XYZ file of C-alpha atoms in Angstrom:
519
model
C 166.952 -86.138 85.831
C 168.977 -82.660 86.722
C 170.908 -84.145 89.172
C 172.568 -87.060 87.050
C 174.382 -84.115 85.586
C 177.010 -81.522 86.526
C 176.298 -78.136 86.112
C 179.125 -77.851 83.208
C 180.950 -80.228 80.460
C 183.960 -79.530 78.276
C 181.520 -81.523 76.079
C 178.929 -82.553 75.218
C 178.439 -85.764 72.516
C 175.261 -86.260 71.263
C 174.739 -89.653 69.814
C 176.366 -92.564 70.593
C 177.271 -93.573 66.695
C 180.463 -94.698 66.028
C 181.413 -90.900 65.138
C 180.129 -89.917 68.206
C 182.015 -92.416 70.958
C 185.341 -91.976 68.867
C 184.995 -88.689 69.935
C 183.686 -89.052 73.383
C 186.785 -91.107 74.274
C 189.578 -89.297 72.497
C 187.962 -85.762 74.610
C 187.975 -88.176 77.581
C 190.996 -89.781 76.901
C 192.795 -86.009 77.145
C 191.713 -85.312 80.450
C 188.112 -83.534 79.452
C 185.404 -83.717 81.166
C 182.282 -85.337 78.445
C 179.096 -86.053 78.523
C 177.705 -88.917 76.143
C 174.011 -88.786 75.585
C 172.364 -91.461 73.940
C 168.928 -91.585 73.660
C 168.008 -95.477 73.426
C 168.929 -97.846 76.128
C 172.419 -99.123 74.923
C 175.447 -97.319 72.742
C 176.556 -98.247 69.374
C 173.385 -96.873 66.811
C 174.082 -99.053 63.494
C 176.651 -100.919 65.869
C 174.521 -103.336 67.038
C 172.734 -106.429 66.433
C 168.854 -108.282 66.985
C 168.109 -111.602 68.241
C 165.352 -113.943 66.386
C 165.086 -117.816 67.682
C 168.353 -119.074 67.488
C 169.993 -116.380 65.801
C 171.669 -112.923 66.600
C 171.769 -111.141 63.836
C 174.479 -108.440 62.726
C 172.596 -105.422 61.735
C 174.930 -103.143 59.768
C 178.567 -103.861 59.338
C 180.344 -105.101 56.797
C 183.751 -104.777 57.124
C 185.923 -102.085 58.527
C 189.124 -100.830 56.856
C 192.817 -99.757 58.205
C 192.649 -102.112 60.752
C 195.746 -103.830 59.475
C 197.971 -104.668 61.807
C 201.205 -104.548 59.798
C 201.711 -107.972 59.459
C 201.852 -110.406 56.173
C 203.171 -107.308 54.515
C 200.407 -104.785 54.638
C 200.330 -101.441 56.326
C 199.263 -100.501 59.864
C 196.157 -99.292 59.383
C 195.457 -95.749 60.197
C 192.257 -96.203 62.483
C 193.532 -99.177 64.213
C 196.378 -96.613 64.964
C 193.911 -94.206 66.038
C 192.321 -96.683 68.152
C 195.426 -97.618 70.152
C 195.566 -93.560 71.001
C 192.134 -93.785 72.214
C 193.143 -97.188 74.348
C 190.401 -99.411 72.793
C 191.212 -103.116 72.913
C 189.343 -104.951 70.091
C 190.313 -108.297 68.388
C 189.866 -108.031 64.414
C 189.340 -110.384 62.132
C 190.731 -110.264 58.596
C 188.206 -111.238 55.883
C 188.919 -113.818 53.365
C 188.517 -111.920 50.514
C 187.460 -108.427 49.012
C 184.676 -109.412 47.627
C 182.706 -111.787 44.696
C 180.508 -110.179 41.370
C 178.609 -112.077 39.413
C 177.234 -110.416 36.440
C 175.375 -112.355 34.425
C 175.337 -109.822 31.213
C 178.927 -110.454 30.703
C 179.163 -113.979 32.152
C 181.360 -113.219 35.229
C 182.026 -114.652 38.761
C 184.873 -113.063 39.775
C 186.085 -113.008 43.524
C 188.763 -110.300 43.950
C 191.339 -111.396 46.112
C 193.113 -109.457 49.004
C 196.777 -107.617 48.390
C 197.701 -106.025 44.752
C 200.144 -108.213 43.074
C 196.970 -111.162 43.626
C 194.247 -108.775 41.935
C 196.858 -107.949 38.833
C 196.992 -111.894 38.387
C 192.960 -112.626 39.186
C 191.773 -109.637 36.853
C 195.044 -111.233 34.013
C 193.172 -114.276 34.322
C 189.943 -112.740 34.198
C 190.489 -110.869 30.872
C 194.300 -111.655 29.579
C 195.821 -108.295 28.787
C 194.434 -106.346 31.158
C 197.186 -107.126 34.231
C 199.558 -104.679 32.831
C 196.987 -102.303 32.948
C 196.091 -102.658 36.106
C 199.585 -102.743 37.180
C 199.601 -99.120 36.089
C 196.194 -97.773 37.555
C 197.438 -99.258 40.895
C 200.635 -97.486 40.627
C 198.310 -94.511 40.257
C 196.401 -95.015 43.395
C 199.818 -95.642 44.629
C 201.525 -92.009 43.907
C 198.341 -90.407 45.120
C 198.208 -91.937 48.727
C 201.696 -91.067 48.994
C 200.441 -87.434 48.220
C 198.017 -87.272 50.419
C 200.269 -88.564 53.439
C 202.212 -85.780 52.666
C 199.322 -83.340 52.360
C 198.055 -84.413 56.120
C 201.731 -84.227 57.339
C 202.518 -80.216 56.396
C 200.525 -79.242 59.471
C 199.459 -75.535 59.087
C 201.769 -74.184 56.668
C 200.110 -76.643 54.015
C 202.340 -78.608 51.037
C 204.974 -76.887 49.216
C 204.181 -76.027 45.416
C 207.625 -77.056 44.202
C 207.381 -80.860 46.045
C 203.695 -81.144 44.617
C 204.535 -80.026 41.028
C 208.110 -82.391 41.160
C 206.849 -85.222 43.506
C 203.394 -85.487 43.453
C 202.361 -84.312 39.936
C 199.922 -87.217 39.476
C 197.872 -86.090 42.220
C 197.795 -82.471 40.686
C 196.522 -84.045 37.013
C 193.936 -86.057 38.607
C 192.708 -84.161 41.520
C 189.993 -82.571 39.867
C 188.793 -85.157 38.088
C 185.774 -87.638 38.217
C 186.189 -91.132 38.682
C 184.747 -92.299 35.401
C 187.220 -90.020 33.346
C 190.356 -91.511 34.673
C 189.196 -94.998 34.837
C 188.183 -94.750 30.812
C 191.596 -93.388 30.124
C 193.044 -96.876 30.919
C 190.977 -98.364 28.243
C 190.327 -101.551 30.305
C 188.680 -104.572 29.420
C 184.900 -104.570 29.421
C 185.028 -107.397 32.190
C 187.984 -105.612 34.057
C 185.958 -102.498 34.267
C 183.121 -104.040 35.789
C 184.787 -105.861 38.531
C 186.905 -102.962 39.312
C 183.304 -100.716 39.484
C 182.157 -102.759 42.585
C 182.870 -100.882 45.439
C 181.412 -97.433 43.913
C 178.831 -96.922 46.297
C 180.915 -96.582 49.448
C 181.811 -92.706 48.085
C 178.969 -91.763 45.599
C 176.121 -92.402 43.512
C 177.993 -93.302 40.518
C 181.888 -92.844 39.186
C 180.645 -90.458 36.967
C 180.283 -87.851 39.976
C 182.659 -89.472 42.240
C 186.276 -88.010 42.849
C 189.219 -89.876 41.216
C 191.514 -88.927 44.567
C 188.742 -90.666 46.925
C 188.367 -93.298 44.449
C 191.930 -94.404 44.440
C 193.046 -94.257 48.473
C 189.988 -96.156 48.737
C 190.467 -99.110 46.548
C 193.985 -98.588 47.239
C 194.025 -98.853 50.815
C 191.498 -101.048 50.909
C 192.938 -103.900 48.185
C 196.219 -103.388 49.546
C 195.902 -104.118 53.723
C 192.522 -105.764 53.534
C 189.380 -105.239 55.047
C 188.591 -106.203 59.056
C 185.799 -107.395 61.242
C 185.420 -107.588 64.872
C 185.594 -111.257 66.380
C 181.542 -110.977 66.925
C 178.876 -108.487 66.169
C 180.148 -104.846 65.480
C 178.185 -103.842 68.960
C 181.749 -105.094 69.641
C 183.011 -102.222 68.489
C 180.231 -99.946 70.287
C 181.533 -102.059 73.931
C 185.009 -101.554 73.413
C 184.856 -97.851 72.593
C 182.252 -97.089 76.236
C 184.814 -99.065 77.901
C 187.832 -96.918 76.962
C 185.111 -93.912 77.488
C 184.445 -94.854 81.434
C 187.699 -95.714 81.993
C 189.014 -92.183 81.001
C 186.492 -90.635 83.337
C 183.561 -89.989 80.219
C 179.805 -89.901 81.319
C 177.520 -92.183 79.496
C 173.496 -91.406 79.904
C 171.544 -93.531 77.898
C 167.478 -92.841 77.625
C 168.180 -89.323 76.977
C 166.582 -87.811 74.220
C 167.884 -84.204 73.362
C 165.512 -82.065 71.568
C 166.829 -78.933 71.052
C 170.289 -77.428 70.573
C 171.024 -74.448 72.633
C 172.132 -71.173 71.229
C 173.098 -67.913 72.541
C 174.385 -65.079 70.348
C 175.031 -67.651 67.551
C 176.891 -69.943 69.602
C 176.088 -73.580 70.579
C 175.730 -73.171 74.751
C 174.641 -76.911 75.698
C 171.599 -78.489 74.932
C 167.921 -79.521 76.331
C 166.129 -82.644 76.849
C 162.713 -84.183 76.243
C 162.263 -83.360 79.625
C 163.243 -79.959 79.738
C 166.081 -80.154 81.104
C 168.818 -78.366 80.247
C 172.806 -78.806 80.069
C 175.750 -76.500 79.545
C 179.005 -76.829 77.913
C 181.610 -75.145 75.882
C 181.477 -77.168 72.844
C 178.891 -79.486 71.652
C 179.407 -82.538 69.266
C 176.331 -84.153 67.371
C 176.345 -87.352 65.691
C 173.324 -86.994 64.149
C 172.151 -85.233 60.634
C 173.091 -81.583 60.229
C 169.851 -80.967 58.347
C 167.559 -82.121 60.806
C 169.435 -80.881 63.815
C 168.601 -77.352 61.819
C 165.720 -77.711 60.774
C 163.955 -79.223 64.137
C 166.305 -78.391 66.856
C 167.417 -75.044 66.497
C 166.595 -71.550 66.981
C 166.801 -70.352 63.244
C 167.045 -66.871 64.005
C 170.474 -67.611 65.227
C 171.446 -69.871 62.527
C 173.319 -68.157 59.328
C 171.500 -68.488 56.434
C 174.416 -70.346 54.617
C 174.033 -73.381 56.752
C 170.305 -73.911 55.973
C 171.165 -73.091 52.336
C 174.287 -75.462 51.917
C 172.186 -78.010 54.028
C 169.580 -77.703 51.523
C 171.888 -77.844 48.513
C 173.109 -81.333 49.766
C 171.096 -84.432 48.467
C 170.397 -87.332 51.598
C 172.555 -90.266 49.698
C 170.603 -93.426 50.115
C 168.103 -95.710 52.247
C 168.661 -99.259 52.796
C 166.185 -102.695 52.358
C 167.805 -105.504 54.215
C 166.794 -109.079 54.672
C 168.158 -110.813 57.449
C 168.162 -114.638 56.879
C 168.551 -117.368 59.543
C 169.279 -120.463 57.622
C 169.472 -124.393 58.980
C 172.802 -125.383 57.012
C 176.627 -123.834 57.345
C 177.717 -122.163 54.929
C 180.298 -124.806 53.762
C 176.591 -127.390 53.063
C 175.232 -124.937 51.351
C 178.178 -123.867 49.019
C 178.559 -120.489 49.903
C 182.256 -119.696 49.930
C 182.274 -116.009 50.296
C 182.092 -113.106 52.407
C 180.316 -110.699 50.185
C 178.538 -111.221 47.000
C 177.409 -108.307 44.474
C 175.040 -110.139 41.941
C 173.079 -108.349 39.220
C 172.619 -107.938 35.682
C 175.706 -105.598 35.513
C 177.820 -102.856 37.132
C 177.064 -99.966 34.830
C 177.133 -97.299 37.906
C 174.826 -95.247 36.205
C 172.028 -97.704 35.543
C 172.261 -98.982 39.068
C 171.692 -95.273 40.447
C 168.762 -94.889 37.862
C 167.144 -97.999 39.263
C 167.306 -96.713 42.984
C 165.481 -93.869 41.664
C 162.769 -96.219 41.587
C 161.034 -97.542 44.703
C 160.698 -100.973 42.663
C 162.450 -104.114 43.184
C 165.569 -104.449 40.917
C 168.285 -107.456 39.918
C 170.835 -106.284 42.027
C 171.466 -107.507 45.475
C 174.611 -106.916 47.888
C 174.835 -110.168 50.324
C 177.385 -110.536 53.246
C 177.735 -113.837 55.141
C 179.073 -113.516 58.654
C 179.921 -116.920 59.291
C 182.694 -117.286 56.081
C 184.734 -114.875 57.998
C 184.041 -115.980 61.574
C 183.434 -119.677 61.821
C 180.977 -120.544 63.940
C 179.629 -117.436 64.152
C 176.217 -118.154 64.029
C 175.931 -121.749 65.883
C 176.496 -125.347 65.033
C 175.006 -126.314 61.747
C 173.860 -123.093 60.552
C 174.665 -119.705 58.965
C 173.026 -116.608 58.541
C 173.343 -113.716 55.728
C 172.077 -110.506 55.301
C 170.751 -109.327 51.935
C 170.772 -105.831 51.068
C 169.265 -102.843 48.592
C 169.625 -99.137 48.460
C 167.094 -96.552 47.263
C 166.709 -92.888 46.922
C 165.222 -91.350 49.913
C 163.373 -89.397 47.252
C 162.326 -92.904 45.221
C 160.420 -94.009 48.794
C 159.084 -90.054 49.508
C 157.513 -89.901 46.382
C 156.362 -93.402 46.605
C 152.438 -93.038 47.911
C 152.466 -96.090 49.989
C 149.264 -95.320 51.675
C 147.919 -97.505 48.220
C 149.736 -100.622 49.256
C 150.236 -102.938 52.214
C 153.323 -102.490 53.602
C 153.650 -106.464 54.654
C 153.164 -107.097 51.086
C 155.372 -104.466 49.814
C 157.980 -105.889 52.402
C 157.426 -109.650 51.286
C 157.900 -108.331 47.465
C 160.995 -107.149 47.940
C 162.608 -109.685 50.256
C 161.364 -112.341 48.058
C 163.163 -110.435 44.897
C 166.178 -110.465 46.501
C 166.443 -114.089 47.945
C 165.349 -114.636 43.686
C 168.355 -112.578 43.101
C 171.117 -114.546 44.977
C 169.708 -117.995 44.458
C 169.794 -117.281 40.588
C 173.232 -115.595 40.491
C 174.577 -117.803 42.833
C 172.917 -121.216 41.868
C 172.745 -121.994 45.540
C 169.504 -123.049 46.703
C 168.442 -121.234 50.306
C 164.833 -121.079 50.613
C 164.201 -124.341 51.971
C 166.677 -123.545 54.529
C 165.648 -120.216 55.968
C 164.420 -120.551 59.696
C 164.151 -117.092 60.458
C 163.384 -114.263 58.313
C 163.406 -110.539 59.087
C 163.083 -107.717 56.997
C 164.337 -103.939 57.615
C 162.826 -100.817 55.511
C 164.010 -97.324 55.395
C 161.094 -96.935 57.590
C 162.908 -99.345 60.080
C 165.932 -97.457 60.143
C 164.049 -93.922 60.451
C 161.763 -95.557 63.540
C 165.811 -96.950 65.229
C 167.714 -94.054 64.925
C 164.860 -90.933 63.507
C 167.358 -91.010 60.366
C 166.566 -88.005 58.321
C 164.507 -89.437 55.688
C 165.398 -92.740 56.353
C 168.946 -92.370 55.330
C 171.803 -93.870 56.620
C 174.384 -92.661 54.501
C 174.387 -88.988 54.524
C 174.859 -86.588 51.762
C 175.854 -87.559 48.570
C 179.245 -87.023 47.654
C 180.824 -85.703 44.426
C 184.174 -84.997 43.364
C 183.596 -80.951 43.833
C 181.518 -82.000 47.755
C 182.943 -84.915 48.800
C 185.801 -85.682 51.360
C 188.733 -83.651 50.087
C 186.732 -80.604 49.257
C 184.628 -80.832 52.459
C 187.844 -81.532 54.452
C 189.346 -78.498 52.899
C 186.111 -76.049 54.273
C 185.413 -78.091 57.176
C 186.060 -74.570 59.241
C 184.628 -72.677 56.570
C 181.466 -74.920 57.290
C 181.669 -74.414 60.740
C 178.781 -71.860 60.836
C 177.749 -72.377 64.370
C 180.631 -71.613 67.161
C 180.665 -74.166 69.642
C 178.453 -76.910 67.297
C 180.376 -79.939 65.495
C 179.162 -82.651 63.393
C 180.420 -85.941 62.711
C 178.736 -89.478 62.027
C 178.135 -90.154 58.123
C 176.825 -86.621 57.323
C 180.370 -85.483 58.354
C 183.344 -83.901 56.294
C 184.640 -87.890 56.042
C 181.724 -89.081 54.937
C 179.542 -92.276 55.209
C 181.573 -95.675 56.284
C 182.912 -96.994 59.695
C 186.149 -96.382 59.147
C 185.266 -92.909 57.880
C 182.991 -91.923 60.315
C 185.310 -93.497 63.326
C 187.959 -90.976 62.201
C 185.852 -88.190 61.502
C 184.815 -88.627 65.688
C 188.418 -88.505 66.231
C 189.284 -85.472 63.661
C 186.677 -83.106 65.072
C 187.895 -84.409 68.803
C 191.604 -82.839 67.929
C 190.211 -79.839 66.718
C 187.890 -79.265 69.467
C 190.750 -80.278 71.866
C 192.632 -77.693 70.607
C 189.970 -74.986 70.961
C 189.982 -76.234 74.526
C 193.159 -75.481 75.261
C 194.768 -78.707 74.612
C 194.935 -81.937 76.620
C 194.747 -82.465 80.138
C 196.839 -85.493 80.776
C 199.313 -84.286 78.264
């Protein structure tokens, strides 16, 4: 194996996650020379899909945001931006809508359209009243991502005190704030304040710990340019991004394991493979888990004692249980009209996390339906959906499975969530299910070795989440010569987050470097 590698890199990139390859081909792209290791036989990790019979099924993606393309009069997104740096070519689809809850404790099926005059009118019509106040909460969200564009453009020197405290003094009420304060201060509607509560879990356990700021560019961006998929599976994505990689000169090894990061007087030197083999380079990037990178692959007598202590302050955020479905009808004959469903009882954040707590089956279920943004995308005369439930990595660790069988405990919970849809729903899909496959956190840990079985990374709060952990991100640099990036990093867990984490860290260590190359 020695000789499929030089005897130095610029860099090394371990992990070909989406954090990972942004990085890889924006160090590439500059004229560096990279290494990519991957250690299964194709790139992507969650980027990727399965076949079954007739069926190839999307394993992870949902929907990817900033991908607008300034049309219909929505921004240009920010990582489709970063993509056309990077030289990617990727067709994206815009999906229909934002999303659909049904909540059967306050009698609502409510599908929250795309662009922010249309959810003021759907969440009027919803609960009358309530429009104006949403008028002002988006104005809110507004002033604050106009803050933090200014923040991110004052380069070194950092914003000037007299332009925050005159310009941007919304952002310096709310900044330290929790989601749940703010979003009670607008004394919404009970149904407004449910529907609004949907997309909580993409930043933390519950709005009760989750920063307002995060909250509302978020939503913001998100409501306001829409949300994108790639024209197939998101291994799209994973193709796209190699492509750009080789083309810019980057080294892709796949079937490499690395086992061990190297250090040398505290710094990160290279690193060394299940075989033994070991490679050299000035900076090394990993897209995997910071915790068990040091706990398992490091010498700890060169690690600082803060890193295993803040890695051991940081909770693992969540583990999923997904169902993929093959069914024998299109969407349209069955009734299904939207992208993604969330169906439960209610969207009390708090309640929700409580129940993940629990490694039981609950009411809630998250559903996404490829083929009602991509036509087609599954075949002639069928469809095919993916349910989905999160848990505590600490609900399943404490669980003692060794009492159950783990078919059974894997047919209990896909049946309770099929239950789930088809009641919230109405829509009938068991006698149409052709293929059925069913994903654990166990699944995910034996794909990827995710720490714990979590996908997600740490959890995030409003005092360590992304603005505070972008603020320290040197601070937390405890290892010279050792980045992180993926859903552990500063950005935190989401494709589009985790993309521009990969290309964050990639400027940073560019500049380290010396700067670019081709430049």
């Amino acid at each position: 194996m020695a000789k499929r590698f030089l005897p130095h890199y610029d860099v090394i990139v371990v992990g070909a996650g989406m954090g990972g390859m942004t990085a890889a081909a924006k160090l590439a792209k500059e004229g560096k020379q990279v290494l990519l290791l991957e250690k299964h036989n194709l790139t992507g990790g969650y980027a990727t899909s399965f076949v079954r019979g007739r069926y190839e099924f999307e394993v992870s993606l949902h929907e990817a945001c900033e991908f607008g393309d300034g049309k219909d009069g929505a921004g240009y997104g920010a990582t489709r931006a970063m993509f056309d740096d990077i030289g990617v070519e990727l067709d994206w689809l815009k999906v229909p809508d934002a999303y659909r809850v049904i909540l059967s404790d306050y009698g609502i099926d409510f599908t929250m359209p795309f662009g922010i005059e249309n959810c003021i009118e759907a969440i009027e019509k919803l609960e009358p009243g309530n429009g104006k106040k949403v008028r002002n909460y988006f104005q809110l969200f507004k002033e604050i991502n106009e803050a933090l564009e200014y923040i991110g453009s004052c380069g070194k020197d950092g914003p000037e005190p007299k332009v925050m405290a005159t310009k941007y003094s919304s952002f310096l009420r709310t900044a330290s704030y929790e989601a749940e304060e703010v979003n009670k201060s607008f004394k919404f509607g009970p149904k407004t304040s449910q529907v609004l509560n949907a997309y909580y879990g993409y930043i933390s356990r519950h709005l009760s710990e989750a920063s307002f700021i995060v909250w509302a560019q978020m939503i913001y961006i998100y409501l306001r340019d829409g949300a994108h998929i790639p024209n197939k599976t998101s291994h799209e994505i994973a193709n796209a991004l190699e492509k750009a990689f080789r083309k810019n000169g980057g080294q892709v090894e796949t079937n490499v394991k690395v086992v061990e990061y190297l250090l040398e007087n505290g710094r990160c030197v290279g690193v060394k493979t299940e075989d033994g083999t070991e490679i050299r380079a000035d900076f090394v990037i990993s897209n995997g888990n910071p915790t068990k990178a040091l706990v398992d692959m490091m010498d700890r007598s060169q690690v600082p004692e803060a890193a295993y202590k803040l890695a051991g302050a940081r909770e693992q955020l969540a583990s999923p249980f997904v169902v993929y479905l093959g069914l024998d009808a299109t969407a349209e004959d069955l009734g299904i009209d939207s992208y993604e469903y969330f169906i439960g009882h209610n969207m009390d954040t708090e309640e929700i996390y409580e129940a993940t707590n629990t490694w039981q089956p609950n009411h809630r279920v998250s559903a996404t339906i490829p083929d009602v943004a991509i036509p087609g995308f599954s075949g002639p005369g069928r469809c095919q959906m993916n349910l989905t439930a999160m848990y505590s990595p600490d609900a399943i660790n404490k669980s003692d499975l060794s009492k159950y069988d783990y078919e059974t405990i894997k047919e209990k919970f896909a049946d309770n969530l099929i239950k789930n849809f088809e009641e919230g729903t109405g829509i009938k899909i068991r006698d149409h299910i052709e293929e059925l496959t069913v994903a654990t956190p166990a699944t995910f840990t034996r794909y990827t070795e995710a720490f714990r079985g979590n996908i997600y990374g740490y959890v995030c709060t409003a005092i360590d989440g992304a603005v505070p952990r972008t603020m320290n991100q040197e601070q937390e640099r405890f290892i010279p010569g050792l980045d992180f990036v993926g859903s552990a990093g500063f950005r935190a867990h989401g494709y589009s987050s985790v993309m521009t984490n990969g290309y964050q860290v990639a400027n940073v260590v560019l500049a380290k470097l010396g700067g670019a190359k081709n430049g």
